[in-house]
């Protein structure tokens, strides 16, 4: 675990880029969903209901892995192009462990790794300045 009070998460349904914002550096890690196109194709060949069950189970595990990281932070920025960020936040709202964590959700265009880091740095430096 990286020690910081702030983290940015760029995510879609396939992967989440965890961007730890520290005073002098930015560190990025990745969490990937186990529900890949290959798993989807294999499950679908066995039936649509099985595919949907497998997708829900593996997406739930993916969101749980991200939630485990988030619980150690005070200030969280979740951003990306898809509804995955909203699905994650809706699951977090059901858990009291996240009630004291500031979670902000932003919709963005597709960003490369460097653009993600710039977005997180700009967000935390702009939005967390002490207002006089």
PDB file of C-alpha atoms in Angstrom, residues 21-93:
ATOM      1  CA  UNK A  21      -0.921  11.256  -5.646  1.00  0.00           C
ATOM      2  CA  UNK A  22       2.041  11.995  -3.397  1.00  0.00           C
ATOM      3  CA  UNK A  23       3.696  15.367  -2.868  1.00  0.00           C
ATOM      4  CA  UNK A  24       6.782  14.603  -4.937  1.00  0.00           C
ATOM      5  CA  UNK A  25       5.660  11.750  -7.182  1.00  0.00           C
ATOM      6  CA  UNK A  26       2.802   9.837  -8.753  1.00  0.00           C
ATOM      7  CA  UNK A  27       2.676   6.045  -8.558  1.00  0.00           C
ATOM      8  CA  UNK A  28       0.326   3.991 -10.722  1.00  0.00           C
ATOM      9  CA  UNK A  29      -0.873   0.412 -10.251  1.00  0.00           C
ATOM     10  CA  UNK A  30      -3.449  -1.603 -12.175  1.00  0.00           C
ATOM     11  CA  UNK A  31      -6.312  -3.917 -11.190  1.00  0.00           C
ATOM     12  CA  UNK A  32      -7.891  -5.966 -13.975  1.00  0.00           C
ATOM     13  CA  UNK A  33     -11.310  -7.562 -14.113  1.00  0.00           C
ATOM     14  CA  UNK A  34     -11.202 -11.309 -14.623  1.00  0.00           C
ATOM     15  CA  UNK A  35     -14.241 -11.063 -16.919  1.00  0.00           C
ATOM     16  CA  UNK A  36     -12.343 -10.900 -20.209  1.00  0.00           C
ATOM     17  CA  UNK A  37     -13.673 -11.261 -23.744  1.00  0.00           C
ATOM     18  CA  UNK A  38     -12.420 -14.877 -23.723  1.00  0.00           C
ATOM     19  CA  UNK A  39     -14.332 -15.662 -20.501  1.00  0.00           C
ATOM     20  CA  UNK A  40     -17.407 -13.991 -21.987  1.00  0.00           C
ATOM     21  CA  UNK A  41     -17.167 -16.063 -25.183  1.00  0.00           C
ATOM     22  CA  UNK A  42     -16.618 -19.310 -23.246  1.00  0.00           C
ATOM     23  CA  UNK A  43     -19.535 -18.571 -20.884  1.00  0.00           C
ATOM     24  CA  UNK A  44     -21.826 -17.489 -23.698  1.00  0.00           C
ATOM     25  CA  UNK A  45     -21.204 -20.748 -25.529  1.00  0.00           C
ATOM     26  CA  UNK A  46     -22.651 -22.518 -22.460  1.00  0.00           C
ATOM     27  CA  UNK A  47     -25.697 -20.265 -22.280  1.00  0.00           C
ATOM     28  CA  UNK A  48     -26.589 -16.623 -21.864  1.00  0.00           C
ATOM     29  CA  UNK A  49     -27.732 -16.996 -18.242  1.00  0.00           C
ATOM     30  CA  UNK A  50     -24.418 -18.588 -17.274  1.00  0.00           C
ATOM     31  CA  UNK A  51     -22.568 -15.763 -19.022  1.00  0.00           C
ATOM     32  CA  UNK A  52     -24.516 -13.102 -17.103  1.00  0.00           C
ATOM     33  CA  UNK A  53     -24.000 -14.919 -13.789  1.00  0.00           C
ATOM     34  CA  UNK A  54     -20.263 -15.215 -14.461  1.00  0.00           C
ATOM     35  CA  UNK A  55     -20.085 -11.537 -15.435  1.00  0.00           C
ATOM     36  CA  UNK A  56     -21.884 -10.393 -12.260  1.00  0.00           C
ATOM     37  CA  UNK A  57     -19.694 -12.580 -10.058  1.00  0.00           C
ATOM     38  CA  UNK A  58     -16.418 -11.453 -11.601  1.00  0.00           C
ATOM     39  CA  UNK A  59     -17.407  -7.768 -11.827  1.00  0.00           C
ATOM     40  CA  UNK A  60     -18.359  -7.971  -8.136  1.00  0.00           C
ATOM     41  CA  UNK A  61     -14.904  -9.324  -7.317  1.00  0.00           C
ATOM     42  CA  UNK A  62     -13.303  -6.583  -9.436  1.00  0.00           C
ATOM     43  CA  UNK A  63     -15.248  -3.831  -7.623  1.00  0.00           C
ATOM     44  CA  UNK A  64     -14.453  -5.432  -4.258  1.00  0.00           C
ATOM     45  CA  UNK A  65     -10.715  -5.363  -5.059  1.00  0.00           C
ATOM     46  CA  UNK A  66     -10.948  -1.647  -5.880  1.00  0.00           C
ATOM     47  CA  UNK A  67     -13.012  -1.004  -2.723  1.00  0.00           C
ATOM     48  CA  UNK A  68     -10.304  -2.654  -0.610  1.00  0.00           C
ATOM     49  CA  UNK A  69      -7.859  -0.015  -1.867  1.00  0.00           C
ATOM     50  CA  UNK A  70     -10.293   2.896  -1.492  1.00  0.00           C
ATOM     51  CA  UNK A  71     -11.037   2.181   2.175  1.00  0.00           C
ATOM     52  CA  UNK A  72      -7.516   3.334   3.107  1.00  0.00           C
ATOM     53  CA  UNK A  73      -7.969   6.840   1.627  1.00  0.00           C
ATOM     54  CA  UNK A  74      -9.756  10.040   2.652  1.00  0.00           C
ATOM     55  CA  UNK A  75     -10.083  11.684  -0.755  1.00  0.00           C
ATOM     56  CA  UNK A  76     -10.906   9.634  -3.869  1.00  0.00           C
ATOM     57  CA  UNK A  77     -11.351  10.749  -7.469  1.00  0.00           C
ATOM     58  CA  UNK A  78     -12.952   8.120  -9.732  1.00  0.00           C
ATOM     59  CA  UNK A  79     -13.004   8.975 -13.418  1.00  0.00           C
ATOM     60  CA  UNK A  80     -13.352   7.401 -16.840  1.00  0.00           C
ATOM     61  CA  UNK A  81     -15.479   6.967 -19.923  1.00  0.00           C
ATOM     62  CA  UNK A  82     -17.931   4.213 -18.919  1.00  0.00           C
ATOM     63  CA  UNK A  83     -20.625   3.632 -16.299  1.00  0.00           C
ATOM     64  CA  UNK A  84     -18.291   1.310 -14.380  1.00  0.00           C
ATOM     65  CA  UNK A  85     -17.343   4.204 -12.077  1.00  0.00           C
ATOM     66  CA  UNK A  86     -21.019   4.761 -11.183  1.00  0.00           C
ATOM     67  CA  UNK A  87     -21.588   1.042 -10.616  1.00  0.00           C
ATOM     68  CA  UNK A  88     -18.619   1.012  -8.233  1.00  0.00           C
ATOM     69  CA  UNK A  89     -19.819   4.092  -6.339  1.00  0.00           C
ATOM     70  CA  UNK A  90     -23.329   2.651  -6.018  1.00  0.00           C
ATOM     71  CA  UNK A  91     -21.884  -0.503  -4.461  1.00  0.00           C
ATOM     72  CA  UNK A  92     -19.745   1.603  -2.079  1.00  0.00           C
ATOM     73  CA  UNK A  93     -22.797   3.588  -0.918  1.00  0.00           C
TER      74      UNK A  93
END
